[in-house]
């Protein structure tokens, strides 16, 4: 079942898609051992990149696990008519105050969606591309009690010099980056990884030749990471 929410709701006021898991769709195509009907099966929180939306990012969810339960909200910031998750001051320069604000809003949405869709204690794993990866990393850094699993495709460090006091001992992140990515420079991705590690998180990284985007090798690496028991068990 796919539920489209595109009008204000008293309990979940955010445009989004919710798609309940389907064991028939998953079959042998999803990560080994995944069972979307299991009350402990994780939920994929799909976060689109700049210019994408909650419908477009579903294709990535299908590539990772077509039978997964999926929650895909829409970014609430626009830039040149394109949807984003937070404001930026210029190319590669983020409005950090807005990043912090929007990460808090996303954390609130996750908490409300967990209750609204009766997700109980199921683990929520954020899967983001580009700007979506950046808001996922920001939310994990600032609100690890709400989000402690992230797959970041072509992500970078989103918080500049913001001081952090969070304990990320229970947080695990997979970062997938291109070595020659001009939009998410490797130095910034390195800083994100170092910051996460410094706060106690476990960080797995996959680097490939090439630039911004999602390669087939990235998808394969993410599928393998998602299949690991420590990611899928709440």
Coordinates of C-alpha atoms in Angstrom, one line a residue:
X1 CA 0.0 0.0 0.0
X2 CA 1.3 3.5 -0.9
X3 CA -0.3 6.4 0.9
X4 CA 0.3 9.9 -0.6
X5 CA 0.0 12.7 1.9
X6 CA -0.2 16.1 0.1
X7 CA -2.6 18.1 2.2
X8 CA -2.2 19.4 5.8
X9 CA -2.9 16.7 8.4
X10 CA -3.6 17.4 12.0
X11 CA -1.1 14.8 13.2
X12 CA 1.4 14.7 10.3
X13 CA 1.5 18.0 8.5
X14 CA 4.2 17.2 5.8
X15 CA 3.9 16.1 2.2
X16 CA 5.2 12.6 2.0
X17 CA 4.7 9.1 0.7
X18 CA 4.3 6.0 3.0
X19 CA 4.5 2.6 1.4
X20 CA 4.0 -0.5 3.6
X21 CA 6.3 -3.4 3.0
X22 CA 5.4 -6.2 0.6
X23 CA 6.9 -9.7 1.0
X24 CA 5.8 -10.5 -2.5
X25 CA 7.7 -7.6 -4.0
X26 CA 10.7 -8.2 -1.8
X27 CA 11.1 -11.9 -2.6
X28 CA 14.8 -12.7 -3.1
X29 CA 15.5 -9.2 -4.4
X30 CA 15.9 -7.5 -1.1
X31 CA 18.8 -7.6 1.4
X32 CA 19.3 -11.2 2.7
X33 CA 17.1 -11.9 5.7
X34 CA 14.8 -8.9 5.2
X35 CA 11.1 -9.4 5.9
X36 CA 9.1 -6.3 5.6
X37 CA 6.1 -7.8 7.3
X38 CA 8.2 -8.5 10.4
X39 CA 7.4 -5.9 13.1
X40 CA 11.2 -5.6 13.7
X41 CA 12.0 -5.0 10.0
X42 CA 13.5 -1.5 9.4
X43 CA 11.8 1.3 7.6
X44 CA 13.7 3.2 4.8
X45 CA 13.4 7.0 5.2
X46 CA 14.1 8.1 1.7
X47 CA 15.5 11.7 1.3
X48 CA 15.7 13.1 -2.2
X49 CA 18.4 15.4 -3.6
X50 CA 18.0 19.0 -4.9
X51 CA 15.4 19.0 -7.7
X52 CA 14.0 15.6 -6.8
X53 CA 10.9 14.8 -4.8
X54 CA 9.3 12.1 -2.7
X55 CA 8.1 10.2 -5.8
X56 CA 11.5 10.3 -7.6
X57 CA 13.5 8.9 -4.7
X58 CA 11.3 5.7 -4.6
X59 CA 13.3 4.3 -7.5
X60 CA 16.3 4.2 -5.2
X61 CA 14.3 2.5 -2.5
X62 CA 13.2 -0.1 -5.1
X63 CA 16.9 -0.7 -6.1
X64 CA 17.8 -1.3 -2.5
X65 CA 14.8 -3.4 -1.5
X66 CA 11.6 -3.3 -3.5
X67 CA 9.6 -4.8 -0.6
X68 CA 10.8 -2.5 2.1
X69 CA 8.5 -0.3 4.1
X70 CA 9.3 3.2 2.9
X71 CA 8.7 6.7 4.3
X72 CA 9.6 9.5 1.8
X73 CA 8.9 13.1 2.8
X74 CA 9.3 16.1 0.6
X75 CA 11.9 18.8 1.2
X76 CA 10.3 22.0 2.4
X77 CA 12.7 24.6 1.0
X78 CA 12.8 25.8 -2.7
X79 CA 15.7 27.3 -4.6
X80 CA 15.1 28.3 -8.2
X81 CA 11.9 26.3 -8.2
X82 CA 13.8 23.1 -7.0
X83 CA 13.0 21.3 -3.8
X84 CA 15.7 21.2 -1.1
X85 CA 16.0 20.3 2.6
X86 CA 17.6 23.5 3.7
X87 CA 18.8 26.9 2.5
X88 CA 22.3 27.6 1.2
X89 CA 24.1 30.9 0.9
X90 CA 25.9 29.9 -2.3
X91 CA 27.1 26.7 -4.1
X92 CA 28.6 24.5 -1.4
X93 CA 28.0 27.1 1.4
X94 CA 25.1 26.1 3.7
X95 CA 23.0 28.3 5.9
X96 CA 23.9 26.3 9.0
X97 CA 21.2 27.9 11.2
X98 CA 18.7 26.7 8.7
X99 CA 20.3 23.2 8.6
X100 CA 19.9 23.0 12.3
X101 CA 16.3 24.2 12.1
X102 CA 15.4 21.8 9.3
X103 CA 17.1 18.8 11.0
X104 CA 15.0 19.5 14.0
X105 CA 11.8 19.6 11.9
X106 CA 12.8 16.3 10.2
X107 CA 13.4 14.7 13.6
X108 CA 9.9 15.8 14.7
X109 CA 8.4 14.4 11.5
X110 CA 10.1 11.0 12.1
X111 CA 8.7 10.9 15.6
X112 CA 5.2 11.7 14.5
X113 CA 5.3 9.3 11.6
X114 CA 6.5 6.5 13.9
X115 CA 3.3 7.1 16.0
X116 CA 1.0 7.8 13.0
X117 CA 1.9 4.6 11.1
X118 CA 2.3 2.5 14.2
X119 CA 5.9 1.7 13.5
X120 CA 6.6 0.9 17.2
X121 CA 10.3 0.3 17.8
X122 CA 11.2 -0.5 14.2
X123 CA 14.6 0.9 13.2
X124 CA 14.4 3.8 10.8
X125 CA 17.3 4.0 8.3
X126 CA 17.7 7.3 6.4
X127 CA 18.8 6.9 2.8
X128 CA 19.7 10.2 1.3
X129 CA 21.2 11.4 -2.0
X130 CA 23.2 14.7 -2.1
X131 CA 21.2 17.3 -0.3
X132 CA 19.1 14.5 1.2
X133 CA 22.3 12.8 2.4
X134 CA 23.3 16.1 4.0
X135 CA 20.1 16.5 6.0
X136 CA 20.3 12.9 7.0
X137 CA 23.8 13.4 8.3
X138 CA 22.8 16.6 10.1
X139 CA 19.8 14.9 11.7
X140 CA 21.9 12.0 12.9
X141 CA 24.6 14.3 14.3
X142 CA 22.1 16.5 16.1
X143 CA 19.3 14.0 17.0
X144 CA 20.8 10.5 17.4
X145 CA 18.0 9.5 19.7
X146 CA 15.6 9.8 16.7
X147 CA 17.9 8.8 13.8
X148 CA 20.9 6.5 14.3
X149 CA 21.3 4.8 10.9
X150 CA 22.2 6.6 7.7
X151 CA 23.2 5.7 4.1
X152 CA 24.6 8.8 2.5
X153 CA 25.1 8.9 -1.2
X154 CA 27.3 11.8 -2.3
X155 CA 27.0 13.6 1.0
X156 CA 29.2 16.1 2.8
X157 CA 29.6 17.8 6.1
X158 CA 26.6 20.0 6.7
X159 CA 27.3 21.9 9.9
X160 CA 30.4 24.0 9.3
X161 CA 31.8 25.0 12.7
X162 CA 28.7 24.2 14.8
X163 CA 29.7 22.8 18.2
X164 CA 28.4 19.3 18.9
X165 CA 27.8 17.6 22.2
X166 CA 25.9 14.5 21.1
X167 CA 26.9 10.9 21.9
X168 CA 26.9 8.9 18.7
X169 CA 28.0 5.6 20.3
X170 CA 24.9 3.8 18.9
X171 CA 25.1 5.5 15.5
X172 CA 26.2 3.7 12.3
X173 CA 26.7 5.5 9.0
X174 CA 27.6 4.4 5.5
X175 CA 29.1 7.1 3.3
X176 CA 29.4 6.6 -0.5
X177 CA 31.4 9.2 -2.4
X178 CA 33.1 9.8 -5.7
X179 CA 36.8 10.8 -5.4
X180 CA 36.3 13.7 -7.9
X181 CA 33.0 15.0 -6.8
X182 CA 32.9 18.7 -7.3
X183 CA 29.5 19.2 -5.6
X184 CA 30.4 17.2 -2.5
X185 CA 34.2 17.5 -2.3
X186 CA 36.0 14.6 -0.8
X187 CA 37.6 16.9 1.9
X188 CA 34.1 17.7 3.2
X189 CA 33.1 14.1 3.1
X190 CA 36.3 13.3 5.1
X191 CA 35.4 15.9 7.6
X192 CA 31.9 14.4 8.0
X193 CA 33.4 11.0 8.6
X194 CA 35.9 12.3 11.1
X195 CA 33.3 14.2 13.0
X196 CA 31.0 11.2 13.2
X197 CA 33.9 9.0 14.4
X198 CA 35.0 11.7 16.9
X199 CA 31.5 11.6 18.5
X200 CA 31.7 7.8 18.8
X201 CA 29.8 6.6 15.6
X202 CA 30.8 3.7 13.5
X203 CA 31.5 4.9 9.9
X204 CA 31.8 2.7 6.9
X205 CA 33.0 4.3 3.7
X206 CA 33.0 3.3 0.0
X207 CA 35.0 5.5 -2.4
X208 CA 34.9 5.2 -6.2
X209 CA 36.3 7.0 -9.2
X210 CA 34.0 9.6 -10.6
X211 CA 31.9 12.5 -9.4
X212 CA 28.4 13.3 -8.1
X213 CA 25.8 10.6 -8.4
X214 CA 24.9 7.1 -7.5
X215 CA 26.8 4.3 -9.3
X216 CA 25.8 0.7 -9.5
X217 CA 28.7 -0.1 -7.2
X218 CA 27.2 2.3 -4.6
X219 CA 23.9 0.6 -4.7
X220 CA 25.5 -2.8 -4.3
X221 CA 27.5 -1.6 -1.3
X222 CA 24.4 -0.1 0.3
X223 CA 22.4 -3.3 -0.2
X224 CA 25.2 -5.3 1.5
X225 CA 25.4 -2.8 4.4
X226 CA 21.7 -2.8 4.9
X227 CA 21.8 -6.6 5.1
X228 CA 24.1 -6.6 8.1
X229 CA 22.2 -7.7 11.2
X230 CA 23.3 -4.6 13.2
X231 CA 21.6 -2.4 10.7
X232 CA 18.3 -4.2 10.5
X233 CA 17.7 -5.1 14.1
X234 CA 16.1 -2.5 16.4

